Amino acid sequence: MSNKIKEKVEGSIEDKLLNLYQLQLIDSQIDKIKIIRGELPLEVEDLEDLVAGLDTRVNNLMAELETIEVSISDKTQAIKDFKSNIKKYEAQLGKVRNNREHDAISKEVNFQKLEIELAEKRLKEAKYNQVTKTENLESCKLELTERSKDLKVKKSELNEIITETEKEEQDLLKKSTKKELLLEPRLLTIYKKVRSNSKNGLAVVPLERDSCGGCFNKIPPQRQIDIKLNKKILVCEHCGRVVIDPTLVEN
């Protein structure tokens, strides 16, 4: 690292504090833009997942109904075939020459009747499933239509907000990146860690009424003096935020 760059990164404590505060101002503006967007990005993502799930459910139900329709058609045809066979066998009964042939044909007739009973049972089950899945399909289609409308509205709202704030956010992000380059890595790491643990995203706060401007706990008198001298980077003993002298940023 050249001496000029080293000086730029290290700088005086006062410069570091000022850069930290300016970085905080920029990042706070970015936070405000994100607050304006609110929960919309998450809502859009959730709705996209829900719509995709419903669409899959609708397609699966339609495929299942097609299979059921084929099954109903097959069972209906099978019953007709079994009945036709019975008529054929019953016609043969009048032509039998002995009890052996009569018993054999009678068994075939009884077998065909059992097949009809089984097919009718399966047909009844298939028709019940058809009614149930048709109801489910209509319900899913209706919900899919409603959720798709919701998604369209939410996407429109989000796109409108993004359009309004995108340029400003990109400019701020560039400024934030440039400002970060002026800070030594250790200090930047501390700043980001405190920011991520803070609900309001504040890692650098001014001294206000002898208290920390972040958590509002009292700061000991000697520590207040040290803060006002701008000779050290001092953090609040309660919340870990960097506390600076307000006159530093007023000048």
Coordinates of C-alpha atoms in Angstrom, one line a residue:
M1 CA 0.0 0.0 0.0
S2 CA 1.4 3.4 -1.0
N3 CA 1.9 6.1 1.7
K4 CA -0.7 8.3 0.2
I5 CA -3.4 5.5 0.2
K6 CA -2.3 4.5 3.7
E7 CA -2.7 8.0 4.9
K8 CA -6.1 8.2 3.2
V9 CA -7.3 5.0 4.9
E10 CA -5.8 5.6 8.3
G11 CA -6.2 9.4 8.5
S12 CA -6.8 11.1 11.9
I13 CA -9.3 9.9 14.5
E14 CA -11.4 12.9 13.7
D15 CA -11.4 12.0 10.0
K16 CA -12.3 8.4 10.8
L17 CA -15.2 9.5 13.0
L18 CA -16.5 11.9 10.4
N19 CA -16.3 9.2 7.7
L20 CA -18.1 6.8 9.9
Y21 CA -20.9 9.3 10.6
Q22 CA -21.2 10.2 6.9
L23 CA -21.3 6.5 6.0
Q24 CA -24.1 6.0 8.6
L25 CA -26.1 8.9 7.0
I26 CA -25.8 7.3 3.6
D27 CA -26.7 3.8 4.8
S28 CA -29.6 5.3 6.8
Q29 CA -31.0 6.8 3.6
I30 CA -30.7 3.4 1.9
D31 CA -32.6 1.9 4.9
K32 CA -35.4 4.4 4.4
I33 CA -35.8 3.3 0.8
K34 CA -36.1 -0.3 2.0
I35 CA -38.6 0.7 4.6
I36 CA -40.7 2.4 1.8
R37 CA -40.7 -0.9 0.0
G38 CA -41.7 -2.5 3.3
E39 CA -42.6 -6.2 3.1
L40 CA -43.6 -6.0 -0.6
P41 CA -40.6 -8.0 -1.9
L42 CA -41.4 -10.8 0.6
E43 CA -45.1 -10.6 -0.2
V44 CA -44.4 -10.9 -3.9
E45 CA -42.0 -13.8 -3.3
D46 CA -44.6 -15.6 -1.1
L47 CA -47.4 -15.1 -3.7
E48 CA -45.1 -16.3 -6.5
D49 CA -44.5 -19.5 -4.6
L50 CA -48.2 -19.9 -3.8
V51 CA -49.3 -19.3 -7.4
A52 CA -46.6 -21.8 -8.6
G53 CA -47.9 -24.4 -6.1
L54 CA -51.5 -23.8 -7.1
D55 CA -50.6 -24.1 -10.8
T56 CA -48.9 -27.4 -10.1
R57 CA -51.9 -28.6 -8.1
V58 CA -54.3 -27.7 -10.9
N59 CA -52.2 -29.5 -13.5
N60 CA -51.9 -32.6 -11.3
L61 CA -55.7 -32.6 -10.7
M62 CA -56.4 -32.3 -14.4
A63 CA -54.1 -35.2 -15.1
E64 CA -55.7 -37.3 -12.4
L65 CA -59.2 -36.5 -13.8
E66 CA -58.1 -37.6 -17.2
T67 CA -56.9 -40.9 -15.8
I68 CA -60.2 -41.3 -13.9
E69 CA -62.2 -40.6 -17.1
V70 CA -60.3 -43.3 -18.9
S71 CA -60.9 -45.6 -16.0
I72 CA -64.7 -44.8 -16.0
S73 CA -64.8 -45.4 -19.7
D74 CA -62.9 -48.7 -19.4
K75 CA -65.1 -49.9 -16.5
T76 CA -68.3 -48.9 -18.4
Q77 CA -67.2 -50.8 -21.5
A78 CA -66.2 -53.8 -19.4
I79 CA -69.6 -54.0 -17.8
K80 CA -71.2 -53.9 -21.3
D81 CA -68.9 -56.7 -22.4
F82 CA -69.6 -58.8 -19.3
K83 CA -73.4 -58.4 -19.9
S84 CA -73.0 -59.3 -23.5
N85 CA -71.1 -62.5 -22.5
I86 CA -73.8 -63.4 -20.1
K87 CA -76.4 -63.2 -22.9
K88 CA -74.2 -65.3 -25.1
Y89 CA -73.7 -68.0 -22.4
E90 CA -77.4 -68.0 -21.4
A91 CA -78.2 -68.6 -25.1
Q92 CA -75.9 -71.6 -25.0
L93 CA -77.6 -73.0 -22.0
G94 CA -80.6 -74.0 -24.1
K95 CA -78.3 -76.0 -26.4
V96 CA -76.4 -78.0 -23.8
R97 CA -76.3 -81.8 -24.2
N98 CA -75.4 -82.8 -20.7
N99 CA -75.1 -81.6 -17.1
R100 CA -71.4 -81.2 -17.5
E101 CA -71.8 -78.6 -20.2
H102 CA -74.6 -76.9 -18.3
D103 CA -72.5 -76.6 -15.1
A104 CA -69.5 -75.2 -17.1
I105 CA -71.6 -72.6 -18.8
S106 CA -73.4 -71.7 -15.5
K107 CA -70.0 -71.1 -13.9
E108 CA -69.1 -68.8 -16.7
V109 CA -72.3 -66.9 -16.2
N110 CA -71.7 -66.6 -12.5
F111 CA -68.1 -65.5 -13.1
Q112 CA -69.3 -62.8 -15.5
K113 CA -71.8 -61.6 -12.9
L114 CA -69.1 -61.4 -10.3
E115 CA -67.0 -59.4 -12.7
I116 CA -69.9 -57.0 -13.2
E117 CA -70.3 -56.5 -9.5
L118 CA -66.6 -55.8 -9.1
A119 CA -66.5 -53.4 -12.1
E120 CA -69.6 -51.6 -10.8
K121 CA -67.9 -51.2 -7.5
R122 CA -64.8 -49.8 -9.1
L123 CA -66.9 -47.6 -11.4
K124 CA -68.8 -46.2 -8.3
E125 CA -65.5 -45.4 -6.6
A126 CA -64.1 -43.8 -9.8
K127 CA -67.2 -41.6 -10.2
Y128 CA -67.0 -40.5 -6.5
N129 CA -63.3 -39.6 -7.0
Q130 CA -64.2 -37.7 -10.2
V131 CA -66.8 -35.6 -8.3
T132 CA -64.4 -34.9 -5.4
K133 CA -61.4 -34.1 -7.6
T134 CA -63.6 -31.9 -9.9
E135 CA -64.7 -29.9 -6.8
N136 CA -61.0 -29.6 -5.7
L137 CA -60.0 -28.5 -9.2
E138 CA -62.6 -25.8 -9.4
S139 CA -61.6 -24.6 -5.9
C140 CA -57.9 -24.6 -6.8
K141 CA -58.7 -22.8 -10.1
L142 CA -60.6 -20.1 -8.3
E143 CA -57.9 -19.6 -5.7
L144 CA -55.3 -19.6 -8.4
T145 CA -57.2 -16.8 -10.2
E146 CA -57.5 -14.7 -7.0
R147 CA -53.9 -15.2 -6.0
S148 CA -52.7 -14.4 -9.5
K149 CA -54.7 -11.1 -9.4
D150 CA -53.1 -10.3 -6.0
L151 CA -49.6 -11.1 -7.4
K152 CA -50.2 -8.8 -10.3
V153 CA -51.2 -6.0 -8.0
K154 CA -48.3 -6.5 -5.6
K155 CA -45.8 -6.7 -8.5
S156 CA -47.2 -3.5 -9.9
E157 CA -46.9 -1.7 -6.6
L158 CA -43.3 -3.0 -6.1
N159 CA -42.2 -2.1 -9.6
E160 CA -43.6 1.4 -9.2
I161 CA -41.7 1.9 -5.9
I162 CA -38.5 0.4 -7.5
T163 CA -38.8 2.7 -10.5
E164 CA -39.2 5.7 -8.2
T165 CA -36.3 4.8 -5.9
E166 CA -33.9 2.6 -8.0
K167 CA -31.7 5.5 -9.3
E168 CA -31.5 7.1 -5.8
E169 CA -30.6 3.8 -4.2
Q170 CA -27.9 3.0 -6.8
D171 CA -26.4 6.4 -6.3
L172 CA -26.4 5.9 -2.5
L173 CA -24.9 2.4 -2.8
K174 CA -22.0 3.8 -4.8
K175 CA -21.5 6.6 -2.3
S176 CA -21.6 4.0 0.5
T177 CA -19.0 1.8 -1.2
K178 CA -16.7 4.8 -1.8
K179 CA -17.0 5.9 1.8
E180 CA -16.3 2.3 3.0
L181 CA -13.0 2.4 1.1
L182 CA -11.9 5.3 3.4
L183 CA -12.2 3.2 6.5
E184 CA -9.8 0.6 7.7
P185 CA -11.2 -3.0 7.5
R186 CA -11.3 -3.5 11.3
L187 CA -13.3 -0.4 11.9
L188 CA -15.6 -1.2 8.9
T189 CA -16.2 -4.7 10.3
I190 CA -17.2 -3.3 13.7
Y191 CA -19.5 -0.8 12.0
K192 CA -21.3 -3.5 9.9
K193 CA -21.6 -5.8 12.9
V194 CA -23.2 -3.2 15.1
R195 CA -25.5 -2.1 12.3
S196 CA -26.7 -5.6 11.6
N197 CA -27.5 -6.1 15.4
S198 CA -29.3 -2.8 15.6
K199 CA -33.1 -2.7 14.9
N200 CA -32.8 0.8 13.4
G201 CA -29.5 0.2 11.6
L202 CA -27.7 2.8 13.6
A203 CA -24.1 2.1 14.4
V204 CA -22.8 5.7 14.8
V205 CA -24.8 8.1 17.0
P206 CA -24.1 11.5 18.5
L207 CA -23.8 12.3 22.2
E208 CA -27.2 13.7 23.3
R209 CA -27.9 15.2 26.7
D210 CA -25.0 13.3 28.3
S211 CA -26.4 10.0 26.9
C212 CA -25.9 7.6 24.0
G213 CA -28.0 8.8 21.0
G214 CA -28.8 5.1 20.2
C215 CA -29.9 3.4 23.5
F216 CA -30.2 6.7 25.5
N217 CA -28.2 5.3 28.5
K218 CA -26.1 7.8 30.5
I219 CA -22.5 8.0 29.6
P220 CA -19.9 8.6 32.4
P221 CA -18.6 12.3 32.6
Q222 CA -15.0 11.3 31.9
R223 CA -16.1 9.3 28.8
Q224 CA -18.1 12.3 27.6
I225 CA -14.9 14.4 27.8
D226 CA -13.0 11.8 25.8
I227 CA -15.8 11.7 23.2
K228 CA -15.8 15.5 22.8
L229 CA -12.0 15.6 22.3
N230 CA -12.3 13.4 19.2
K231 CA -9.0 11.6 20.0
K232 CA -10.5 8.1 20.4
I233 CA -13.1 6.0 18.8
L234 CA -15.4 5.2 21.7
V235 CA -18.4 3.0 21.9
C236 CA -21.4 2.9 24.2
E237 CA -20.8 0.4 27.0
H238 CA -24.5 -0.6 26.8
C239 CA -25.2 -1.0 23.1
G240 CA -21.8 -1.0 21.4
R241 CA -22.6 1.9 19.1
V242 CA -19.8 4.4 18.2
V243 CA -20.7 7.7 20.0
I244 CA -19.4 10.9 18.5
D245 CA -19.4 14.6 19.5
P246 CA -22.4 16.3 17.8
T247 CA -20.2 19.4 17.1
L248 CA -18.0 17.3 14.9
V249 CA -20.7 16.9 12.3
E250 CA -22.1 20.4 12.7
N251 CA -18.9 22.0 11.6

